[in-house]
Amino acid sequence: MDTLTTPAVESLYDELFLNGGFTITSRPDGSAYVPNDGYAVSLTPTQHTIPATASFDAFADLVRSVTARYGAANGLGGWMSDGVIYVDPVEIIPDQQAAILAGKGREQLAIFDLAAGIEITL
């Protein structure tokens, strides 16, 4: 995923605090969009976090760090839980069973159903 502009990161920050999280993916031309179906599955068991009380600049640094480290990933997901912000490189998998298998193989606790807007615990 390409480096996100400051307005794009601001939009993700708003989504995080107003709606509890975000998922974006990139098209072959490099533009980003919000997927509305499939299952978001983290690409790595590594957690990328900051406290929810951290500044916008700290959030922007985290987003840019994750996108730089996982540049080949075509998606990015973020959510908040128990006072912690999580940002992960994600893959959108169309099939639920394939997503569950991928999530388990990547040592994930859950995947996210984009159409239903719910977490599926593994």
Coordinates of C-alpha atoms in Angstrom, one line a residue:
M1 CA 0.0 0.0 0.0
D2 CA 1.3 3.4 -0.9
T3 CA 2.2 6.1 1.7
L4 CA -1.0 7.8 2.7
T5 CA -1.5 11.5 2.5
T6 CA -2.1 13.5 5.7
P7 CA -5.8 14.1 4.7
A8 CA -6.2 10.3 4.2
V9 CA -4.7 9.6 7.6
E10 CA -7.0 12.2 9.2
S11 CA -9.9 10.4 7.6
L12 CA -8.8 7.1 9.1
Y13 CA -8.4 8.8 12.5
D14 CA -11.9 10.1 12.3
E15 CA -13.3 6.7 11.3
L16 CA -11.5 5.1 14.3
F17 CA -12.9 7.5 16.8
L18 CA -16.3 8.0 15.3
N19 CA -17.1 4.5 14.1
G20 CA -14.7 2.2 16.1
G21 CA -12.4 1.3 13.2
F22 CA -11.5 1.3 9.5
T23 CA -10.5 -1.0 6.7
I24 CA -9.1 0.3 3.4
T25 CA -7.6 -1.4 0.4
S26 CA -5.8 -0.3 -2.7
R27 CA -6.7 -0.8 -6.3
P28 CA -4.1 -1.7 -9.0
D29 CA -3.9 2.0 -9.9
G30 CA -2.9 2.8 -6.3
S31 CA -6.1 4.6 -5.3
A32 CA -7.7 3.5 -2.0
Y33 CA -11.2 2.5 -1.2
V34 CA -13.3 1.1 1.6
P35 CA -14.3 -2.5 0.9
N36 CA -17.8 -3.5 1.9
D37 CA -17.6 -7.3 1.6
G38 CA -15.3 -10.1 2.3
Y39 CA -13.3 -10.7 5.5
A40 CA -10.4 -8.7 6.7
V41 CA -7.5 -10.9 8.0
S42 CA -4.3 -9.5 9.4
L43 CA -1.2 -10.5 7.6
T44 CA 1.0 -10.9 10.7
P45 CA 0.7 -12.0 14.3
T46 CA 2.8 -8.9 15.3
Q47 CA 0.7 -6.2 17.0
H48 CA 1.2 -2.6 16.1
T49 CA -0.3 -0.5 18.8
I50 CA -0.4 2.8 20.6
P51 CA -2.6 4.0 23.6
A52 CA -5.9 5.5 22.6
T53 CA -4.9 8.6 24.4
A54 CA -1.9 9.1 22.0
S55 CA -1.8 12.2 19.8
F56 CA -2.9 12.3 16.2
D57 CA 0.8 12.6 15.2
A58 CA 1.5 9.3 17.0
F59 CA -1.4 7.7 15.2
A60 CA -0.1 9.1 11.8
D61 CA 3.4 7.8 12.6
L62 CA 2.0 4.3 13.4
V63 CA -0.1 4.2 10.2
R64 CA 2.9 5.3 8.1
S65 CA 5.2 2.8 9.9
V66 CA 2.9 -0.1 9.2
T67 CA 2.4 0.9 5.6
A68 CA 6.1 1.3 5.1
R69 CA 7.0 -2.0 6.8
Y70 CA 4.3 -4.0 4.9
G71 CA 4.4 -2.2 1.6
A72 CA 3.3 -5.3 -0.3
A73 CA 0.0 -5.5 1.7
N74 CA -2.9 -4.1 -0.2
G75 CA -5.0 -3.3 2.8
L76 CA -4.9 -1.6 6.2
G77 CA -7.2 -2.1 9.2
G78 CA -7.5 -0.3 12.4
W79 CA -9.6 -0.6 15.5
M80 CA -9.7 0.3 19.2
S81 CA -10.1 -2.1 22.1
D82 CA -9.6 -1.6 25.8
G83 CA -7.9 1.8 25.4
V84 CA -5.5 0.6 22.7
I85 CA -5.4 1.5 19.0
Y86 CA -4.4 -1.4 16.7
V87 CA -3.3 -0.9 13.1
D88 CA -2.5 -4.0 10.9
P89 CA -1.7 -4.8 7.3
V90 CA -4.7 -6.8 6.1
E91 CA -5.8 -9.0 3.3
I92 CA -9.4 -9.1 2.2
I93 CA -10.5 -12.7 1.6
P94 CA -13.9 -13.2 -0.1
D95 CA -14.7 -16.7 1.4
Q96 CA -15.4 -17.0 5.2
Q97 CA -13.9 -20.5 5.6
A98 CA -10.7 -19.5 3.7
A99 CA -10.5 -16.3 5.9
I100 CA -10.9 -18.4 9.1
L101 CA -8.1 -20.8 8.0
A102 CA -5.8 -17.9 7.1
G103 CA -6.6 -16.1 10.4
K104 CA -5.8 -19.3 12.4
G105 CA -2.6 -19.8 10.4
R106 CA -1.5 -16.3 11.2
E107 CA -2.3 -16.7 14.9
Q108 CA -5.1 -14.2 14.9
L109 CA -7.7 -14.0 17.7
A110 CA -10.4 -12.8 15.2
I111 CA -11.2 -11.7 11.7
F112 CA -13.6 -9.0 10.6
D113 CA -16.7 -9.6 8.4
L114 CA -16.9 -6.4 6.3
A115 CA -20.4 -6.9 5.0
A116 CA -22.0 -7.6 8.5
G117 CA -19.6 -5.2 10.3
I118 CA -18.8 -7.8 13.0
E119 CA -15.8 -9.5 14.5
I120 CA -15.6 -13.3 14.2
T121 CA -13.7 -14.8 17.1
L122 CA -11.4 -17.6 16.1

